[in-house]
Amino acid sequence: MTLKDFIGEGDHFARHSGVQVLSVAENYGKASLVVANEHLNAGGVCQGGAIFTLADTALALAANSGLMLTLSVEASISYHRAAMEGDVLTAEAVALCPHPKIPAFEVKVTNQRGELIASFKSTCYTKKAALNGVTGLE
């Protein structure tokens, strides 16, 4: 199984939230979400939790690209622009510091026009545990 499949199929919350895993490479992950009616908050814009889930999924791809179980221990997000129903959001995660035990990542979430919707940063912890059954990235 690839890491792309492991996260894309194994992260049940993200999958059921509509997140699509697009690509993964060393210290890099990309995922997308089409904002649907069920993603809207009472104000009629995309709920922040949906955007956070998208960013966190891209993070999971990048952070686990070494095929060792890596989990976020701290994450923060800043919302810069509202996302509306029908918007196609893309999250791209890159390593800021690819430390073998405590890596740090940045994720940028943009819409289909390339406008920055949110920026997300996370510090992670890499455990001494290989990802069971994962043999490659894509």
mmCIF file with all atom_site columns, C-alpha atoms in Angstrom:
data_model
loop_
_atom_site.group_PDB
_atom_site.id
_atom_site.type_symbol
_atom_site.label_atom_id
_atom_site.label_alt_id
_atom_site.label_comp_id
_atom_site.label_asym_id
_atom_site.label_entity_id
_atom_site.label_seq_id
_atom_site.pdbx_PDB_ins_code
_atom_site.Cartn_x
_atom_site.Cartn_y
_atom_site.Cartn_z
_atom_site.occupancy
_atom_site.B_iso_or_equiv
_atom_site.pdbx_formal_charge
_atom_site.auth_seq_id
_atom_site.auth_comp_id
_atom_site.auth_asym_id
_atom_site.auth_atom_id
_atom_site.pdbx_PDB_model_num
ATOM 1   C CA . MET A 1 1   ? 0.000   0.000  0.000  1.00 0.00 ? 1   MET A CA 1
ATOM 2   C CA . THR A 1 2   ? 1.192   3.539  -0.703 1.00 0.00 ? 2   THR A CA 1
ATOM 3   C CA . LEU A 1 3   ? 1.163   6.425  1.753  1.00 0.00 ? 3   LEU A CA 1
ATOM 4   C CA . LYS A 1 4   ? -1.281  8.182  -0.564 1.00 0.00 ? 4   LYS A CA 1
ATOM 5   C CA . ASP A 1 5   ? -3.708  5.258  -0.143 1.00 0.00 ? 5   ASP A CA 1
ATOM 6   C CA . PHE A 1 6   ? -2.948  4.869  3.581  1.00 0.00 ? 6   PHE A CA 1
ATOM 7   C CA . ILE A 1 7   ? -3.967  8.477  4.312  1.00 0.00 ? 7   ILE A CA 1
ATOM 8   C CA . GLY A 1 8   ? -6.586  8.796  1.561  1.00 0.00 ? 8   GLY A CA 1
ATOM 9   C CA . GLU A 1 9   ? -8.483  5.693  2.636  1.00 0.00 ? 9   GLU A CA 1
ATOM 10  C CA . GLY A 1 10  ? -7.411  5.366  6.266  1.00 0.00 ? 10  GLY A CA 1
ATOM 11  C CA . ASP A 1 11  ? -8.239  8.868  7.495  1.00 0.00 ? 11  ASP A CA 1
ATOM 12  C CA . HIS A 1 12  ? -11.951 8.219  7.756  1.00 0.00 ? 12  HIS A CA 1
ATOM 13  C CA . PHE A 1 13  ? -12.827 11.659 9.112  1.00 0.00 ? 13  PHE A CA 1
ATOM 14  C CA . ALA A 1 14  ? -11.089 13.502 6.292  1.00 0.00 ? 14  ALA A CA 1
ATOM 15  C CA . ARG A 1 15  ? -12.493 11.167 3.647  1.00 0.00 ? 15  ARG A CA 1
ATOM 16  C CA . HIS A 1 16  ? -16.048 11.504 4.961  1.00 0.00 ? 16  HIS A CA 1
ATOM 17  C CA . SER A 1 17  ? -15.544 15.282 5.105  1.00 0.00 ? 17  SER A CA 1
ATOM 18  C CA . GLY A 1 18  ? -14.895 15.315 1.354  1.00 0.00 ? 18  GLY A CA 1
ATOM 19  C CA . VAL A 1 19  ? -11.111 15.731 1.416  1.00 0.00 ? 19  VAL A CA 1
ATOM 20  C CA . GLN A 1 20  ? -9.308  14.253 -1.587 1.00 0.00 ? 20  GLN A CA 1
ATOM 21  C CA . VAL A 1 21  ? -5.652  13.236 -1.344 1.00 0.00 ? 21  VAL A CA 1
ATOM 22  C CA . LEU A 1 22  ? -3.873  14.491 -4.466 1.00 0.00 ? 22  LEU A CA 1
ATOM 23  C CA . SER A 1 23  ? -0.147  13.844 -4.139 1.00 0.00 ? 23  SER A CA 1
ATOM 24  C CA . VAL A 1 24  ? 2.720   13.136 -1.808 1.00 0.00 ? 24  VAL A CA 1
ATOM 25  C CA . ALA A 1 25  ? 6.494   13.416 -2.085 1.00 0.00 ? 25  ALA A CA 1
ATOM 26  C CA . GLU A 1 26  ? 9.308   13.651 0.423  1.00 0.00 ? 26  GLU A CA 1
ATOM 27  C CA . ASN A 1 27  ? 8.287   16.322 2.982  1.00 0.00 ? 27  ASN A CA 1
ATOM 28  C CA . TYR A 1 28  ? 5.375   17.408 0.759  1.00 0.00 ? 28  TYR A CA 1
ATOM 29  C CA . GLY A 1 29  ? 1.656   16.714 0.650  1.00 0.00 ? 29  GLY A CA 1
ATOM 30  C CA . LYS A 1 30  ? -1.280  18.052 -1.348 1.00 0.00 ? 30  LYS A CA 1
ATOM 31  C CA . ALA A 1 31  ? -5.020  17.608 -0.786 1.00 0.00 ? 31  ALA A CA 1
ATOM 32  C CA . SER A 1 32  ? -8.205  19.310 -1.957 1.00 0.00 ? 32  SER A CA 1
ATOM 33  C CA . LEU A 1 33  ? -11.785 19.956 -0.917 1.00 0.00 ? 33  LEU A CA 1
ATOM 34  C CA . VAL A 1 34  ? -14.754 21.214 -2.894 1.00 0.00 ? 34  VAL A CA 1
ATOM 35  C CA . VAL A 1 35  ? -16.759 23.376 -0.507 1.00 0.00 ? 35  VAL A CA 1
ATOM 36  C CA . ALA A 1 36  ? -20.286 21.987 -0.404 1.00 0.00 ? 36  ALA A CA 1
ATOM 37  C CA . ASN A 1 37  ? -23.401 23.055 1.491  1.00 0.00 ? 37  ASN A CA 1
ATOM 38  C CA . GLU A 1 38  ? -22.539 20.695 4.367  1.00 0.00 ? 38  GLU A CA 1
ATOM 39  C CA . HIS A 1 39  ? -19.253 22.594 4.895  1.00 0.00 ? 39  HIS A CA 1
ATOM 40  C CA . LEU A 1 40  ? -20.996 25.935 5.507  1.00 0.00 ? 40  LEU A CA 1
ATOM 41  C CA . ASN A 1 41  ? -21.427 27.514 8.916  1.00 0.00 ? 41  ASN A CA 1
ATOM 42  C CA . ALA A 1 42  ? -24.443 29.538 10.023 1.00 0.00 ? 42  ALA A CA 1
ATOM 43  C CA . GLY A 1 43  ? -22.919 32.633 8.398  1.00 0.00 ? 43  GLY A CA 1
ATOM 44  C CA . GLY A 1 44  ? -22.953 30.958 4.976  1.00 0.00 ? 44  GLY A CA 1
ATOM 45  C CA . VAL A 1 45  ? -19.174 30.570 4.617  1.00 0.00 ? 45  VAL A CA 1
ATOM 46  C CA . CYS A 1 46  ? -16.966 27.488 4.883  1.00 0.00 ? 46  CYS A CA 1
ATOM 47  C CA . GLN A 1 47  ? -16.645 26.366 8.488  1.00 0.00 ? 47  GLN A CA 1
ATOM 48  C CA . GLY A 1 48  ? -13.118 26.733 9.864  1.00 0.00 ? 48  GLY A CA 1
ATOM 49  C CA . GLY A 1 49  ? -13.028 23.099 10.970 1.00 0.00 ? 49  GLY A CA 1
ATOM 50  C CA . ALA A 1 50  ? -13.422 21.938 7.368  1.00 0.00 ? 50  ALA A CA 1
ATOM 51  C CA . ILE A 1 51  ? -10.451 24.068 6.311  1.00 0.00 ? 51  ILE A CA 1
ATOM 52  C CA . PHE A 1 52  ? -8.435  22.814 9.287  1.00 0.00 ? 52  PHE A CA 1
ATOM 53  C CA . THR A 1 53  ? -9.224  19.200 8.339  1.00 0.00 ? 53  THR A CA 1
ATOM 54  C CA . LEU A 1 54  ? -8.046  19.846 4.780  1.00 0.00 ? 54  LEU A CA 1
ATOM 55  C CA . ALA A 1 55  ? -4.785  21.422 5.992  1.00 0.00 ? 55  ALA A CA 1
ATOM 56  C CA . ASP A 1 56  ? -4.243  18.655 8.536  1.00 0.00 ? 56  ASP A CA 1
ATOM 57  C CA . THR A 1 57  ? -4.614  16.011 5.820  1.00 0.00 ? 57  THR A CA 1
ATOM 58  C CA . ALA A 1 58  ? -1.964  17.666 3.646  1.00 0.00 ? 58  ALA A CA 1
ATOM 59  C CA . LEU A 1 59  ? 0.217   17.818 6.766  1.00 0.00 ? 59  LEU A CA 1
ATOM 60  C CA . ALA A 1 60  ? -0.294  14.092 7.396  1.00 0.00 ? 60  ALA A CA 1
ATOM 61  C CA . LEU A 1 61  ? 0.980   13.315 3.910  1.00 0.00 ? 61  LEU A CA 1
ATOM 62  C CA . ALA A 1 62  ? 4.101   15.458 4.221  1.00 0.00 ? 62  ALA A CA 1
ATOM 63  C CA . ALA A 1 63  ? 4.881   14.494 7.810  1.00 0.00 ? 63  ALA A CA 1
ATOM 64  C CA . ASN A 1 64  ? 4.549   10.761 7.191  1.00 0.00 ? 64  ASN A CA 1
ATOM 65  C CA . SER A 1 65  ? 6.490   10.776 3.911  1.00 0.00 ? 65  SER A CA 1
ATOM 66  C CA . GLY A 1 66  ? 9.423   9.145  5.717  1.00 0.00 ? 66  GLY A CA 1
ATOM 67  C CA . LEU A 1 67  ? 7.091   6.168  6.288  1.00 0.00 ? 67  LEU A CA 1
ATOM 68  C CA . MET A 1 68  ? 7.429   6.468  10.073 1.00 0.00 ? 68  MET A CA 1
ATOM 69  C CA . LEU A 1 69  ? 4.373   7.298  12.190 1.00 0.00 ? 69  LEU A CA 1
ATOM 70  C CA . THR A 1 70  ? 4.440   11.071 12.656 1.00 0.00 ? 70  THR A CA 1
ATOM 71  C CA . LEU A 1 71  ? 1.763   12.914 14.593 1.00 0.00 ? 71  LEU A CA 1
ATOM 72  C CA . SER A 1 72  ? 1.050   16.574 15.121 1.00 0.00 ? 72  SER A CA 1
ATOM 73  C CA . VAL A 1 73  ? 1.724   17.771 18.668 1.00 0.00 ? 73  VAL A CA 1
ATOM 74  C CA . GLU A 1 74  ? 0.875   21.423 18.006 1.00 0.00 ? 74  GLU A CA 1
ATOM 75  C CA . ALA A 1 75  ? -0.952  23.176 15.201 1.00 0.00 ? 75  ALA A CA 1
ATOM 76  C CA . SER A 1 76  ? -2.224  26.664 14.554 1.00 0.00 ? 76  SER A CA 1
ATOM 77  C CA . ILE A 1 77  ? -4.203  28.130 11.704 1.00 0.00 ? 77  ILE A CA 1
ATOM 78  C CA . SER A 1 78  ? -4.876  31.657 10.512 1.00 0.00 ? 78  SER A CA 1
ATOM 79  C CA . TYR A 1 79  ? -7.859  32.354 8.279  1.00 0.00 ? 79  TYR A CA 1
ATOM 80  C CA . HIS A 1 80  ? -7.242  35.104 5.744  1.00 0.00 ? 80  HIS A CA 1
ATOM 81  C CA . ARG A 1 81  ? -10.253 34.982 3.434  1.00 0.00 ? 81  ARG A CA 1
ATOM 82  C CA . ALA A 1 82  ? -13.654 33.298 3.449  1.00 0.00 ? 82  ALA A CA 1
ATOM 83  C CA . ALA A 1 83  ? -14.274 30.244 1.307  1.00 0.00 ? 83  ALA A CA 1
ATOM 84  C CA . MET A 1 84  ? -17.699 29.943 -0.273 1.00 0.00 ? 84  MET A CA 1
ATOM 85  C CA . GLU A 1 85  ? -19.835 27.067 -1.521 1.00 0.00 ? 85  GLU A CA 1
ATOM 86  C CA . GLY A 1 86  ? -18.417 25.813 -4.825 1.00 0.00 ? 86  GLY A CA 1
ATOM 87  C CA . ASP A 1 87  ? -14.860 26.943 -4.084 1.00 0.00 ? 87  ASP A CA 1
ATOM 88  C CA . VAL A 1 88  ? -12.170 24.355 -4.747 1.00 0.00 ? 88  VAL A CA 1
ATOM 89  C CA . LEU A 1 89  ? -9.645  24.544 -1.936 1.00 0.00 ? 89  LEU A CA 1
ATOM 90  C CA . THR A 1 90  ? -6.144  23.109 -2.230 1.00 0.00 ? 90  THR A CA 1
ATOM 91  C CA . ALA A 1 91  ? -3.781  22.577 0.692  1.00 0.00 ? 91  ALA A CA 1
ATOM 92  C CA . GLU A 1 92  ? -0.056  22.181 0.110  1.00 0.00 ? 92  GLU A CA 1
ATOM 93  C CA . ALA A 1 93  ? 2.206   21.178 2.980  1.00 0.00 ? 93  ALA A CA 1
ATOM 94  C CA . VAL A 1 94  ? 5.973   21.609 3.006  1.00 0.00 ? 94  VAL A CA 1
ATOM 95  C CA . ALA A 1 95  ? 8.600   20.978 5.651  1.00 0.00 ? 95  ALA A CA 1
ATOM 96  C CA . LEU A 1 96  ? 9.988   24.065 7.333  1.00 0.00 ? 96  LEU A CA 1
ATOM 97  C CA . CYS A 1 97  ? 12.408  21.932 9.356  1.00 0.00 ? 97  CYS A CA 1
ATOM 98  C CA . PRO A 1 98  ? 12.619  18.248 8.365  1.00 0.00 ? 98  PRO A CA 1
ATOM 99  C CA . HIS A 1 99  ? 14.074  17.186 11.722 1.00 0.00 ? 99  HIS A CA 1
ATOM 100 C CA . PRO A 1 100 ? 14.105  13.373 12.143 1.00 0.00 ? 100 PRO A CA 1
ATOM 101 C CA . LYS A 1 101 ? 12.198  13.476 15.484 1.00 0.00 ? 101 LYS A CA 1
ATOM 102 C CA . ILE A 1 102 ? 10.501  16.897 15.730 1.00 0.00 ? 102 ILE A CA 1
ATOM 103 C CA . PRO A 1 103 ? 9.776   18.177 12.222 1.00 0.00 ? 103 PRO A CA 1
ATOM 104 C CA . ALA A 1 104 ? 7.900   21.408 11.540 1.00 0.00 ? 104 ALA A CA 1
ATOM 105 C CA . PHE A 1 105 ? 5.598   22.068 8.574  1.00 0.00 ? 105 PHE A CA 1
ATOM 106 C CA . GLU A 1 106 ? 3.699   24.867 6.904  1.00 0.00 ? 106 GLU A CA 1
ATOM 107 C CA . VAL A 1 107 ? 0.495   24.403 4.933  1.00 0.00 ? 107 VAL A CA 1
ATOM 108 C CA . LYS A 1 108 ? -1.032  26.987 2.626  1.00 0.00 ? 108 LYS A CA 1
ATOM 109 C CA . VAL A 1 109 ? -4.689  26.653 1.661  1.00 0.00 ? 109 VAL A CA 1
ATOM 110 C CA . THR A 1 110 ? -5.707  28.444 -1.539 1.00 0.00 ? 110 THR A CA 1
ATOM 111 C CA . ASN A 1 111 ? -8.854  28.605 -3.636 1.00 0.00 ? 111 ASN A CA 1
ATOM 112 C CA . GLN A 1 112 ? -9.248  27.975 -7.372 1.00 0.00 ? 112 GLN A CA 1
ATOM 113 C CA . ARG A 1 113 ? -8.165  31.570 -8.074 1.00 0.00 ? 113 ARG A CA 1
ATOM 114 C CA . GLY A 1 114 ? -4.912  31.105 -6.144 1.00 0.00 ? 114 GLY A CA 1
ATOM 115 C CA . GLU A 1 115 ? -6.083  33.350 -3.301 1.00 0.00 ? 115 GLU A CA 1
ATOM 116 C CA . LEU A 1 116 ? -4.718  32.489 0.145  1.00 0.00 ? 116 LEU A CA 1
ATOM 117 C CA . ILE A 1 117 ? -7.555  31.229 2.325  1.00 0.00 ? 117 ILE A CA 1
ATOM 118 C CA . ALA A 1 118 ? -5.578  30.033 5.340  1.00 0.00 ? 118 ALA A CA 1
ATOM 119 C CA . SER A 1 119 ? -2.073  29.363 6.591  1.00 0.00 ? 119 SER A CA 1
ATOM 120 C CA . PHE A 1 120 ? -1.382  26.506 8.991  1.00 0.00 ? 120 PHE A CA 1
ATOM 121 C CA . LYS A 1 121 ? 1.747   25.562 10.922 1.00 0.00 ? 121 LYS A CA 1
ATOM 122 C CA . SER A 1 122 ? 2.439   22.416 12.864 1.00 0.00 ? 122 SER A CA 1
ATOM 123 C CA . THR A 1 123 ? 5.167   20.844 14.935 1.00 0.00 ? 123 THR A CA 1
ATOM 124 C CA . CYS A 1 124 ? 5.138   17.066 14.862 1.00 0.00 ? 124 CYS A CA 1
ATOM 125 C CA . TYR A 1 125 ? 6.702   14.106 16.627 1.00 0.00 ? 125 TYR A CA 1
ATOM 126 C CA . THR A 1 126 ? 8.050   11.095 14.746 1.00 0.00 ? 126 THR A CA 1
ATOM 127 C CA . LYS A 1 127 ? 7.632   7.837  16.656 1.00 0.00 ? 127 LYS A CA 1
ATOM 128 C CA . LYS A 1 128 ? 9.896   4.800  16.383 1.00 0.00 ? 128 LYS A CA 1
ATOM 129 C CA . ALA A 1 129 ? 7.183   2.958  14.469 1.00 0.00 ? 129 ALA A CA 1
ATOM 130 C CA . ALA A 1 130 ? 6.999   2.233  10.753 1.00 0.00 ? 130 ALA A CA 1
ATOM 131 C CA . LEU A 1 131 ? 3.652   2.686  9.019  1.00 0.00 ? 131 LEU A CA 1
ATOM 132 C CA . ASN A 1 132 ? 2.266   -0.847 8.847  1.00 0.00 ? 132 ASN A CA 1
ATOM 133 C CA . GLY A 1 133 ? 1.968   -2.108 5.289  1.00 0.00 ? 133 GLY A CA 1
ATOM 134 C CA . VAL A 1 134 ? 3.088   1.155  3.662  1.00 0.00 ? 134 VAL A CA 1
ATOM 135 C CA . THR A 1 135 ? 5.885   0.562  1.167  1.00 0.00 ? 135 THR A CA 1
ATOM 136 C CA . GLY A 1 136 ? 5.981   3.735  -0.934 1.00 0.00 ? 136 GLY A CA 1
ATOM 137 C CA . LEU A 1 137 ? 4.617   7.223  -1.368 1.00 0.00 ? 137 LEU A CA 1
ATOM 138 C CA . GLU A 1 138 ? 2.366   7.118  -4.463 1.00 0.00 ? 138 GLU A CA 1
#
